[in-house]
Amino acid sequence: MSVIEPVRKDVQHPEQIKKNSASLRFWHWASALVISGSLLTVLLNATLLKSNNDSPVIKSALQNAGAVVTDKQVNAAAHDLSDKVWDIHVYFGYGLAALLLFRIILEFFQLADQKFIRKLKSAWYQYQQTKKHRELALHELTVKTIYLAFYLLLTIMVITGLFLAFEDFFAPYKAIRSSVKSVHNFCMYLILAFIVVHLAGVFLAERKDSKGIVSDMINGGRA
């Protein structure tokens, strides 16, 4: 399990603590909030607000109140309620797209030693070219590779999500809608897996030598 634990030490300067810029910290916590909200809407529509489950409840409540309704009317009401939640899901998707764009732009303006690509290359170089701190470099390389996979998944999620949100503008490609939706849903499960692995890694790291990982993502790694 140690392979998934993030470390506080800088690969090039193991005696130093990694620094996290205010912009990167904002992106991290804002993304966590938006992704959590997006997943919550999926969970709600898959459980509590599932149309097939809600229709009998709505019908019973209306009949008890003295209303006379048909199954068609009840199903429409239940479906409309589900659609409202999907609308919120779409807004979270827009937020995630904006944050992804922000992260891409941020990569160009980060300090050199805080750029993600530079850190990834540095870990690879340290592992390939030097024996000193090689174990630390391999660990950092593994963690950064997992993060890179997350960024790629996030990109696919955003692209497929925007396609579904603006499907009317992609009428010529409507035949692939089902495939796009399948990819979007599959990526969601992979991102869920990443979140579980990430949280597990942070939890384990906080109990060992890397204690302070969460604090570093709040205060920037000052200590």
CSV table of C-alpha atoms in Angstrom, one decimal:
chain,number,residue,atom,x,y,z
A,1,MET,CA,0.0,0.0,0.0
A,2,SER,CA,3.0,2.3,0.5
A,3,VAL,CA,3.2,2.9,-3.2
A,4,ILE,CA,0.1,5.0,-3.2
A,5,GLU,CA,1.1,7.2,-0.3
A,6,PRO,CA,2.1,10.7,-1.3
A,7,VAL,CA,5.3,12.1,0.3
A,8,ARG,CA,6.2,15.5,1.5
A,9,LYS,CA,9.8,15.4,0.5
A,10,ASP,CA,11.0,17.0,-2.7
A,11,VAL,CA,12.7,14.5,-5.0
A,12,GLN,CA,15.5,16.8,-6.0
A,13,HIS,CA,16.0,18.1,-2.5
A,14,PRO,CA,14.8,15.4,-0.1
A,15,GLU,CA,15.7,17.6,2.9
A,16,GLN,CA,13.0,20.1,1.8
A,17,ILE,CA,9.2,20.0,1.9
A,18,LYS,CA,7.3,20.3,-1.3
A,19,LYS,CA,5.7,23.7,-1.9
A,20,ASN,CA,2.1,24.1,-3.2
A,21,SER,CA,1.1,27.4,-4.6
A,22,ALA,CA,-2.1,29.1,-3.5
A,23,SER,CA,-3.5,28.7,-7.1
A,24,LEU,CA,-2.8,24.9,-7.0
A,25,ARG,CA,-4.4,24.6,-3.6
A,26,PHE,CA,-7.5,26.5,-4.7
A,27,TRP,CA,-7.7,24.2,-7.7
A,28,HIS,CA,-7.3,21.1,-5.6
A,29,TRP,CA,-10.1,21.9,-3.1
A,30,ALA,CA,-12.4,23.5,-5.6
A,31,SER,CA,-12.1,20.3,-7.8
A,32,ALA,CA,-12.8,18.1,-4.8
A,33,LEU,CA,-15.9,20.1,-4.1
A,34,VAL,CA,-17.2,20.1,-7.7
A,35,ILE,CA,-16.4,16.4,-8.3
A,36,SER,CA,-18.1,15.5,-5.0
A,37,GLY,CA,-21.2,17.5,-5.9
A,38,SER,CA,-21.3,15.9,-9.4
A,39,LEU,CA,-21.0,12.4,-8.0
A,40,LEU,CA,-23.7,13.2,-5.4
A,41,THR,CA,-26.2,14.1,-8.1
A,42,VAL,CA,-25.5,10.8,-9.9
A,43,LEU,CA,-26.0,8.9,-6.6
A,44,LEU,CA,-29.3,10.7,-5.9
A,45,ASN,CA,-30.7,10.0,-9.3
A,46,ALA,CA,-29.6,6.3,-9.1
A,47,THR,CA,-31.2,5.8,-5.7
A,48,LEU,CA,-33.6,8.2,-4.0
A,49,LEU,CA,-34.8,10.0,-7.2
A,50,LYS,CA,-35.0,7.1,-9.5
A,51,SER,CA,-38.2,7.5,-11.5
A,52,ASN,CA,-39.4,3.9,-11.3
A,53,ASN,CA,-39.1,4.0,-7.5
A,54,ASP,CA,-40.5,7.5,-7.0
A,55,SER,CA,-43.6,7.2,-9.2
A,56,PRO,CA,-45.6,4.9,-6.7
A,57,VAL,CA,-44.6,7.2,-3.8
A,58,ILE,CA,-45.7,10.3,-5.6
A,59,LYS,CA,-49.0,8.7,-6.8
A,60,SER,CA,-49.8,7.5,-3.3
A,61,ALA,CA,-49.1,10.9,-1.7
A,62,LEU,CA,-51.3,12.7,-4.3
A,63,GLN,CA,-54.1,10.3,-3.9
A,64,ASN,CA,-54.0,10.6,-0.1
A,65,ALA,CA,-54.3,14.4,-0.6
A,66,GLY,CA,-57.4,13.9,-2.7
A,67,ALA,CA,-55.9,14.4,-6.2
A,68,VAL,CA,-56.9,12.3,-9.1
A,69,VAL,CA,-53.9,11.5,-11.3
A,70,THR,CA,-53.0,9.1,-14.0
A,71,ASP,CA,-49.8,6.9,-14.2
A,72,LYS,CA,-48.6,9.0,-17.1
A,73,GLN,CA,-48.9,12.2,-15.1
A,74,VAL,CA,-47.1,10.7,-12.1
A,75,ASN,CA,-44.3,9.3,-14.3
A,76,ALA,CA,-43.9,12.7,-15.9
A,77,ALA,CA,-43.6,14.4,-12.5
A,78,ALA,CA,-41.1,11.8,-11.2
A,79,HIS,CA,-39.1,12.2,-14.4
A,80,ASP,CA,-39.1,16.0,-14.2
A,81,LEU,CA,-37.8,15.8,-10.6
A,82,SER,CA,-34.9,13.6,-11.9
A,83,ASP,CA,-34.2,16.0,-14.7
A,84,LYS,CA,-33.9,18.9,-12.3
A,85,VAL,CA,-31.1,17.0,-10.5
A,86,TRP,CA,-29.4,16.2,-13.9
A,87,ASP,CA,-29.5,20.0,-14.6
A,88,ILE,CA,-27.5,20.5,-11.4
A,89,HIS,CA,-25.1,17.7,-12.6
A,90,VAL,CA,-24.6,19.6,-15.8
A,91,TYR,CA,-23.7,22.8,-14.0
A,92,PHE,CA,-21.2,20.9,-11.9
A,93,GLY,CA,-19.8,19.6,-15.2
A,94,TYR,CA,-19.4,23.2,-16.5
A,95,GLY,CA,-17.6,24.0,-13.2
A,96,LEU,CA,-15.3,21.0,-13.7
A,97,ALA,CA,-14.5,22.0,-17.3
A,98,ALA,CA,-13.6,25.5,-16.1
A,99,LEU,CA,-11.4,24.1,-13.4
A,100,LEU,CA,-9.6,21.8,-15.8
A,101,LEU,CA,-9.0,24.7,-18.2
A,102,PHE,CA,-7.7,26.7,-15.1
A,103,ARG,CA,-5.3,23.8,-14.2
A,104,ILE,CA,-3.9,23.6,-17.8
A,105,ILE,CA,-3.3,27.4,-17.8
A,106,LEU,CA,-1.8,27.2,-14.3
A,107,GLU,CA,0.8,24.7,-15.5
A,108,PHE,CA,2.3,27.4,-17.7
A,109,PHE,CA,2.5,30.0,-14.9
A,110,GLN,CA,3.6,27.8,-12.0
A,111,LEU,CA,7.1,28.3,-10.6
A,112,ALA,CA,9.4,25.9,-12.4
A,113,ASP,CA,9.9,23.6,-9.4
A,114,GLN,CA,6.1,23.3,-8.9
A,115,LYS,CA,5.1,22.4,-12.4
A,116,PHE,CA,3.5,19.0,-12.6
A,117,ILE,CA,5.3,17.9,-15.8
A,118,ARG,CA,8.7,19.1,-14.5
A,119,LYS,CA,8.1,17.1,-11.3
A,120,LEU,CA,7.2,14.0,-13.3
A,121,LYS,CA,10.3,14.4,-15.5
A,122,SER,CA,12.5,15.0,-12.5
A,123,ALA,CA,11.3,11.9,-10.7
A,124,TRP,CA,12.0,9.9,-13.9
A,125,TYR,CA,15.4,11.4,-14.3
A,126,GLN,CA,16.3,10.8,-10.7
A,127,TYR,CA,15.2,7.2,-10.9
A,128,GLN,CA,17.0,6.5,-14.2
A,129,GLN,CA,20.3,8.5,-13.8
A,130,THR,CA,21.1,8.4,-10.1
A,131,LYS,CA,21.2,5.9,-7.3
A,132,LYS,CA,20.9,8.4,-4.5
A,133,HIS,CA,17.4,8.7,-3.2
A,134,ARG,CA,16.3,6.3,-6.0
A,135,GLU,CA,13.6,4.7,-3.8
A,136,LEU,CA,12.1,8.1,-3.1
A,137,ALA,CA,12.2,8.9,-6.9
A,138,LEU,CA,10.5,5.7,-7.8
A,139,HIS,CA,7.8,6.3,-5.2
A,140,GLU,CA,7.3,9.9,-6.5
A,141,LEU,CA,7.2,8.6,-10.1
A,142,THR,CA,4.5,6.1,-9.3
A,143,VAL,CA,2.4,8.6,-7.5
A,144,LYS,CA,2.8,11.2,-10.2
A,145,THR,CA,1.9,8.6,-12.9
A,146,ILE,CA,-1.3,7.9,-11.0
A,147,TYR,CA,-2.1,11.6,-10.9
A,148,LEU,CA,-1.3,11.9,-14.6
A,149,ALA,CA,-3.9,9.1,-15.3
A,150,PHE,CA,-6.4,11.1,-13.2
A,151,TYR,CA,-5.8,14.2,-15.3
A,152,LEU,CA,-6.3,12.2,-18.5
A,153,LEU,CA,-9.5,10.7,-17.0
A,154,LEU,CA,-10.7,14.2,-16.0
A,155,THR,CA,-10.1,15.4,-19.6
A,156,ILE,CA,-12.1,12.6,-21.1
A,157,MET,CA,-14.9,13.1,-18.6
A,158,VAL,CA,-15.1,16.8,-19.4
A,159,ILE,CA,-15.0,16.3,-23.2
A,160,THR,CA,-17.6,13.5,-23.2
A,161,GLY,CA,-19.7,15.5,-20.7
A,162,LEU,CA,-19.7,18.6,-22.9
A,163,PHE,CA,-20.6,16.5,-25.9
A,164,LEU,CA,-23.7,15.1,-24.0
A,165,ALA,CA,-24.6,18.6,-22.7
A,166,PHE,CA,-24.5,20.2,-26.2
A,167,GLU,CA,-25.6,17.1,-28.2
A,168,ASP,CA,-28.0,19.3,-30.2
A,169,PHE,CA,-25.0,21.1,-31.6
A,170,PHE,CA,-23.4,17.8,-32.6
A,171,ALA,CA,-26.4,16.4,-34.5
A,172,PRO,CA,-24.2,14.8,-37.2
A,173,TYR,CA,-22.5,12.7,-34.5
A,174,LYS,CA,-25.7,11.7,-32.7
A,175,ALA,CA,-25.1,8.1,-33.7
A,176,ILE,CA,-22.2,7.9,-31.3
A,177,ARG,CA,-24.1,9.4,-28.3
A,178,SER,CA,-24.6,6.0,-26.7
A,179,SER,CA,-20.9,5.2,-27.0
A,180,VAL,CA,-19.9,8.6,-25.6
A,181,LYS,CA,-22.2,8.2,-22.7
A,182,SER,CA,-20.8,4.8,-21.9
A,183,VAL,CA,-17.2,6.2,-21.9
A,184,HIS,CA,-18.4,9.1,-19.7
A,185,ASN,CA,-19.9,6.6,-17.2
A,186,PHE,CA,-17.0,4.3,-17.3
A,187,CYS,CA,-14.6,7.2,-16.6
A,188,MET,CA,-16.7,8.1,-13.6
A,189,TYR,CA,-16.1,4.7,-12.0
A,190,LEU,CA,-12.4,5.0,-12.7
A,191,ILE,CA,-12.4,8.5,-11.0
A,192,LEU,CA,-14.2,7.0,-8.1
A,193,ALA,CA,-11.5,4.3,-7.9
A,194,PHE,CA,-8.8,7.1,-8.0
A,195,ILE,CA,-10.6,9.0,-5.2
A,196,VAL,CA,-10.6,5.8,-3.0
A,197,VAL,CA,-6.9,5.2,-3.7
A,198,HIS,CA,-6.0,8.8,-3.1
A,199,LEU,CA,-7.8,9.0,0.2
A,200,ALA,CA,-6.3,5.7,1.3
A,201,GLY,CA,-2.8,7.0,0.4
A,202,VAL,CA,-3.3,10.3,2.2
A,203,PHE,CA,-4.7,8.4,5.3
A,204,LEU,CA,-1.7,6.1,5.4
A,205,ALA,CA,0.8,8.9,4.8
A,206,GLU,CA,-0.6,10.9,7.6
A,207,ARG,CA,0.1,8.0,10.0
A,208,LYS,CA,3.8,7.7,8.9
A,209,ASP,CA,6.8,9.9,8.0
A,210,SER,CA,4.8,12.0,5.6
A,211,LYS,CA,2.4,13.3,8.3
A,212,GLY,CA,1.3,16.8,7.3
A,213,ILE,CA,0.2,16.0,3.7
A,214,VAL,CA,-3.2,17.5,4.2
A,215,SER,CA,-1.8,20.5,6.1
A,216,ASP,CA,0.6,21.2,3.2
A,217,MET,CA,-2.4,21.3,0.8
A,218,ILE,CA,-3.9,24.0,3.1
A,219,ASN,CA,-0.9,26.1,4.1
A,220,GLY,CA,1.3,25.5,1.1
A,221,GLY,CA,4.0,23.4,2.7
A,222,ARG,CA,5.5,26.0,5.0
A,223,ALA,CA,6.8,23.5,7.5
